[in-house]
Short mmCIF file of C-alpha atoms in Angstrom, two decimals:
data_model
loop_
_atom_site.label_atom_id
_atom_site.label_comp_id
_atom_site.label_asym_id
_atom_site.label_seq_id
_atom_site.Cartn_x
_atom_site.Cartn_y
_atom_site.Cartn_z
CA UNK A 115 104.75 98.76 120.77
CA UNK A 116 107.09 101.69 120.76
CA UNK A 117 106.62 102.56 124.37
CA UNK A 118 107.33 98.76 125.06
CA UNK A 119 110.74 99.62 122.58
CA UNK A 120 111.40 102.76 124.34
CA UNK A 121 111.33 100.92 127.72
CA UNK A 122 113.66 98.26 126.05
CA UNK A 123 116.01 100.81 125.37
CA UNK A 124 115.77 102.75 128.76
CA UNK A 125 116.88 99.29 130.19
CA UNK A 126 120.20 98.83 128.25
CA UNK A 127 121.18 102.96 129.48
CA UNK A 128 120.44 103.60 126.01
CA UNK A 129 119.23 107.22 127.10
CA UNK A 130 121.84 109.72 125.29
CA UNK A 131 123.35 108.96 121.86
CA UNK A 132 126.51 108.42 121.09
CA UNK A 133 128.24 111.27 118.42
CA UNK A 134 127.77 108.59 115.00
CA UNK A 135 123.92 108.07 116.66
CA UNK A 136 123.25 112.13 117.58
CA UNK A 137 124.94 112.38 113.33
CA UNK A 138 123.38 109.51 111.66
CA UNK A 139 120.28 108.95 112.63
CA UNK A 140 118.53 112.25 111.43
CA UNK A 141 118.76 110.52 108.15
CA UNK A 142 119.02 107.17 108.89
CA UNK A 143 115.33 107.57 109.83
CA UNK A 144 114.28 109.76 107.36
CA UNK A 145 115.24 106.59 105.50
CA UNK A 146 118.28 108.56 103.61
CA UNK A 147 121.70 106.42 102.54
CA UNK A 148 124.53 107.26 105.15
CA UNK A 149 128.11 106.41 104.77
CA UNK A 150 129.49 106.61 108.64
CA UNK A 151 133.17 106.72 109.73
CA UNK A 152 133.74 106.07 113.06
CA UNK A 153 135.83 104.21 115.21
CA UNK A 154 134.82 100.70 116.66
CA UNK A 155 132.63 100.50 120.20
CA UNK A 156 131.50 104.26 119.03
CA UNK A 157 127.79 102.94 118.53
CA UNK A 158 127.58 102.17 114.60
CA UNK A 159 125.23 99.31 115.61
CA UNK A 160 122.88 101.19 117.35
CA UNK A 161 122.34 103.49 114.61
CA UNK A 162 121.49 100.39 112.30
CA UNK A 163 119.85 98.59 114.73
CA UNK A 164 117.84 101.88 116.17
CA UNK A 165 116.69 102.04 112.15
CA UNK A 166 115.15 99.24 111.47
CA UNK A 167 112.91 99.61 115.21
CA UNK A 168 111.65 102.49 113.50
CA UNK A 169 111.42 100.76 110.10
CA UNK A 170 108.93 98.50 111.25
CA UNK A 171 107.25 100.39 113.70
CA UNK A 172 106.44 102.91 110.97
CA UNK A 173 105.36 100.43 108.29
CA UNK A 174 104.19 97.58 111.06
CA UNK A 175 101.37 96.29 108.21
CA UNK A 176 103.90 95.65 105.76
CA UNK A 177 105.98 94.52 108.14
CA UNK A 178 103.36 91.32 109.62
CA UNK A 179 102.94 90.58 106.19
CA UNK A 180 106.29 89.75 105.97
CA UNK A 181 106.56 87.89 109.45
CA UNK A 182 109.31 85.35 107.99
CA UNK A 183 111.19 87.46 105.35
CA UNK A 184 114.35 88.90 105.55
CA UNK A 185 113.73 92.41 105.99
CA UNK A 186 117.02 93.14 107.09
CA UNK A 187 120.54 92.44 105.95
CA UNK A 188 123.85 93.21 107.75
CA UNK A 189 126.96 91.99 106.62
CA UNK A 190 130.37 92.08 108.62
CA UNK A 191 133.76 90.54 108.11
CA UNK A 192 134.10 88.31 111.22
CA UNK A 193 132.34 85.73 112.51
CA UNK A 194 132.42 87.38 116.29
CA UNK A 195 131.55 90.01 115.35
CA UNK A 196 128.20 88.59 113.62
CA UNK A 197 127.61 87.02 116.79
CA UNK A 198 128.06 90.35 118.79
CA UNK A 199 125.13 92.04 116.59
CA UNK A 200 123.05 89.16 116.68
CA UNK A 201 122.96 89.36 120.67
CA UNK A 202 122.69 93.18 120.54
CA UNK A 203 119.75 93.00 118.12
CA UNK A 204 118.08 90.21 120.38
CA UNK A 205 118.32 92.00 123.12
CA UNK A 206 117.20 96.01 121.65
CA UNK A 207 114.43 94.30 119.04
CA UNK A 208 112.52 91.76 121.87
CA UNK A 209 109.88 94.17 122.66
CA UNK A 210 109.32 94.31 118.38
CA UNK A 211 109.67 90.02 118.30
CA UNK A 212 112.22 90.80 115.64
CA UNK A 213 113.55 87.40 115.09
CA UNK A 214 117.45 87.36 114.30
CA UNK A 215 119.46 85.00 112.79
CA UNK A 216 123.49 84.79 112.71
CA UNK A 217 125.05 83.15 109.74
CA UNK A 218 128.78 82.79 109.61
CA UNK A 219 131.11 79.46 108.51
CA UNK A 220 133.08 77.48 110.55
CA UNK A 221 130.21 75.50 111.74
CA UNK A 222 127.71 73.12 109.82
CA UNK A 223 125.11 74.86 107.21
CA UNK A 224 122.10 72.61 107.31
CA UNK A 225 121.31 74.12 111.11
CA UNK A 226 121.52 77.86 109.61
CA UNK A 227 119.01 76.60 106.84
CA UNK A 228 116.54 75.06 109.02
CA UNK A 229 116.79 79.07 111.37
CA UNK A 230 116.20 80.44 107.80
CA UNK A 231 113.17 78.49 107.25
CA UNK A 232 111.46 78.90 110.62
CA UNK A 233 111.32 82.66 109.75
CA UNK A 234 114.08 85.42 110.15
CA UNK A 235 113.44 89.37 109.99
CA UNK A 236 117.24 90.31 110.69
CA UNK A 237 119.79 88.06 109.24
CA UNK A 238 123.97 88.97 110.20
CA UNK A 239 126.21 87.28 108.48
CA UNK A 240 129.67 87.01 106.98
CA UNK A 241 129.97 87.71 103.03
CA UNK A 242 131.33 83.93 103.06
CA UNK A 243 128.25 81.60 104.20
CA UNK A 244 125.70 84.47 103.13
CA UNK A 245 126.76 83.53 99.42
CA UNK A 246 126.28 79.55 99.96
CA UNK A 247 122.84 79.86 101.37
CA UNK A 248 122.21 82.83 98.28
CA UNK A 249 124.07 79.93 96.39
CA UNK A 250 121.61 76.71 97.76
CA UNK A 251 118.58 78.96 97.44
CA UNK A 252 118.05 79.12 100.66
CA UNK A 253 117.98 82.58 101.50
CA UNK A 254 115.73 84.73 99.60
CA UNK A 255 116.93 88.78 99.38
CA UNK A 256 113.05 90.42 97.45
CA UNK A 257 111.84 91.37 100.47
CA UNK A 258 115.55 93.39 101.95
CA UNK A 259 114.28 96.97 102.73
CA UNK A 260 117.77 97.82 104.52
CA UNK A 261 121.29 96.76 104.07
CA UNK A 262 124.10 97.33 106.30
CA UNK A 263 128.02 96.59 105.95
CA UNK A 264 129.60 96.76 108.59
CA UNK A 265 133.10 97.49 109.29
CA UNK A 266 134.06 98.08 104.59
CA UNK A 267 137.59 99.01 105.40
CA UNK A 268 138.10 95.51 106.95
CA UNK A 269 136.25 93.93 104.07
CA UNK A 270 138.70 95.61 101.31
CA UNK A 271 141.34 93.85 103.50
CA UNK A 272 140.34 90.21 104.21
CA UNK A 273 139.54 89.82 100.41
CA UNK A 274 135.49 90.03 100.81
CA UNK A 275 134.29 93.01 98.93
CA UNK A 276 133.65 91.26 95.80
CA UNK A 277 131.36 89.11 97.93
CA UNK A 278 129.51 92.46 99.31
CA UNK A 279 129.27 93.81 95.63
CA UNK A 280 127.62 90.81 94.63
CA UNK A 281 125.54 90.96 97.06
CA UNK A 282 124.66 94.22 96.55
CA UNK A 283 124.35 93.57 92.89
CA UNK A 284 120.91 91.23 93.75
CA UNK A 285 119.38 93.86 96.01
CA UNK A 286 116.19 96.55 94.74
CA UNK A 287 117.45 99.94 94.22
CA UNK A 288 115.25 101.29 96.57
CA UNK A 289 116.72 99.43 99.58
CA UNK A 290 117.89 101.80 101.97
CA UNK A 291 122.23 101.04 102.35
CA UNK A 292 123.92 102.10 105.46
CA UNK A 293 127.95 101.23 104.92
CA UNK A 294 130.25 101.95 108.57
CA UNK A 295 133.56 101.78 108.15
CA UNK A 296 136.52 102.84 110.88
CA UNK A 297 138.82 104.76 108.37
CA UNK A 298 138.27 106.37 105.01
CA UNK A 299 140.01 105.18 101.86
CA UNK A 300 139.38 105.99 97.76
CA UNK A 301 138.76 101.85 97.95
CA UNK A 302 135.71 102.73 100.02
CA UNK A 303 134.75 105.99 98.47
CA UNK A 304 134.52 104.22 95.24
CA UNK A 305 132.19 101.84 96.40
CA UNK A 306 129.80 104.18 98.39
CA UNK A 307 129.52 106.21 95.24
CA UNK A 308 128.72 103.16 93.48
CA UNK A 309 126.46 101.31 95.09
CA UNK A 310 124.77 104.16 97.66
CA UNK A 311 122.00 106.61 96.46
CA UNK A 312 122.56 110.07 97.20
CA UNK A 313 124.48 109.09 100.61
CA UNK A 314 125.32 111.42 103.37
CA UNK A 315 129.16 111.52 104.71
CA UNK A 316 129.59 111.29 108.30
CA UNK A 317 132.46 111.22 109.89
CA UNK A 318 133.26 111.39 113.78
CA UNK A 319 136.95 112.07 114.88
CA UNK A 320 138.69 110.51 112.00
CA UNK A 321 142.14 112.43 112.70
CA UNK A 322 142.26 110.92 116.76
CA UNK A 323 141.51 106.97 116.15
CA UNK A 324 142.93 106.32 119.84
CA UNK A 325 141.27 107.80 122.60
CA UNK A 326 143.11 110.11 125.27
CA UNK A 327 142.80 107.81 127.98
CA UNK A 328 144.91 104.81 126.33
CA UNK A 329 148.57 104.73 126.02
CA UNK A 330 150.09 102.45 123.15
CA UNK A 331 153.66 101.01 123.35
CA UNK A 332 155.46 98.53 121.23
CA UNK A 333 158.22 96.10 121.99
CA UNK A 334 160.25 94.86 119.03
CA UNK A 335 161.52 91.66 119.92
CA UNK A 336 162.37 87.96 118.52
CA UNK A 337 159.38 85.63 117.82
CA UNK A 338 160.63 83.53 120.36
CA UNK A 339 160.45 85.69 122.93
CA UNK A 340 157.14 87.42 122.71
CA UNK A 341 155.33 84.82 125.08
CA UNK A 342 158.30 85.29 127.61
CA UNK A 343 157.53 89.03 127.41
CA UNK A 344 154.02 88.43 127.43
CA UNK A 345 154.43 86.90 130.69
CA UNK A 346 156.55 89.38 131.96
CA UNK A 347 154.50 92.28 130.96
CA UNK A 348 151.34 90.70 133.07
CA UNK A 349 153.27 89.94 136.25
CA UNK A 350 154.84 94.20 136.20
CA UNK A 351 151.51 95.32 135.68
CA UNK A 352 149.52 92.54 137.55
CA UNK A 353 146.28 93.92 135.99
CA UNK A 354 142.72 92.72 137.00
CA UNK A 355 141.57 92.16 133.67
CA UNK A 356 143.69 92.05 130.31
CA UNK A 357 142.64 90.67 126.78
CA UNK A 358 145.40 89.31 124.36
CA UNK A 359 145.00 89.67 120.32
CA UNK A 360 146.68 87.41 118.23
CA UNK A 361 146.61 86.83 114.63
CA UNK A 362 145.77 83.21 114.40
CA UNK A 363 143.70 80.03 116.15
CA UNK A 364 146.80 78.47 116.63
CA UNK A 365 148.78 81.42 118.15
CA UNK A 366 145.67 81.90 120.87
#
């Protein structure tokens, strides 16, 4: 089973570690609390992810005796962003038949009950529609041996960390918590010192959040002129590929 793992790996490049990976995961798999800052796309998910794989492979008994329970929580703030981990999971765990399970609102809740039901080892889900299904009794937390948040600054600002403390609240004391967050705050110092036994501080390039190779630029401008500029800025640069943020459904 690990040699099938290790091969799964192999496949995805997944052959040196990433800084937060080479820094985390010395403890992380000693089965130590870590509090990781580091930016996003640095590989915080592999460390989690990396973590339980060696979870289960160590206690593999325990583990087929709890074929359908949660034995795995990660919570992030967006529902993308659930989906991302979900499909990263899917694709790193196969080898382990880790069964994963996204839960996030926006869509119907009966569906996400029934994928509950049918057995789920790794459930990722917004604070939001984990709380109904805590709520409904529909997702039970006794058998959590590791908890992940995901992205805590972001939680602090779209209004969900009472959600995560409650959360937190219902879990064993002896779960093993792993909190990532992109920038350090005394909002999310209080709550690792809170809730996380013992934890150990890593932090990777906190002072350079923007890498070298990127160039940033604003344009102040009238609301109803952005798209014009918008428009303007793709046909100067006439780029191959180019993603646009916006803040809203609506706007996009």
């Amino acid at each position: 089973m690990f040699a099938d793992f290790a091969q799964q790996l192999a496949a995805q490049s997944w052959m040196h570690p990433t800084p937060i990976q080479k820094k985390s995961l010395p403890y992380t798999l000693q089965g130590r609390d870590v509090a990781g800052f580091a930016q996003t796309g640095t590989g915080k998910t592999g460390v989690f992810l990396i973590t339980l794989a060696h979870k289960l492979l160590k206690l593999d008994i325990k583990a087929q005796e709890k074929s359908s329970s949660v034995i795995a929580l990660v919570i992030c703030p967006t529902r993308e962003l659930a989906i991302q981990i979900s499909e990263d999971a899917q694709s790193m765990l196969a080898s382990l038949k880790i069964k994963t399970v996204a839960l996030y609102g926006g869509v119907a809740i009966e569906p996400q009950i029934k994928q509950i039901q049918e057995g789920a080892q790794l459930v990722v889900a917004t604070p939001g529609r984990l709380l109904d299904l805590y709520r409904k009794q529909a997702l039970d937390l006794t058998a959590v041996e590791l908890f992940v948040c995901d992205e805590v600054d972001r939680m602090f600002d779209m209004g969900f960390i009472e959600d995560v403390e409650f959360v937190l609240e219902k879990l064993d004391q002896s779960v093993q918590k792993l909190f990532f967050s992109a920038t350090s705050n005394e909002k999310v110092k209080e709550l690792v010192y809170e809730f996380l036994n013992d934890p150990k501080y890593i932090s990777i390039n906190m002072e350079e959040p923007t890498p070298d190779a990127m160039s940033q630029h604003a344009i102040i401008c009238e609301v109803e002129n952005k798209f014009k500029i918008l428009l303007s800025l793709l046909k100067k640069h006439d780029p191959s590929c180019a993603i646009v943020f916006t803040n809203t459904k609506l706007t996009a």
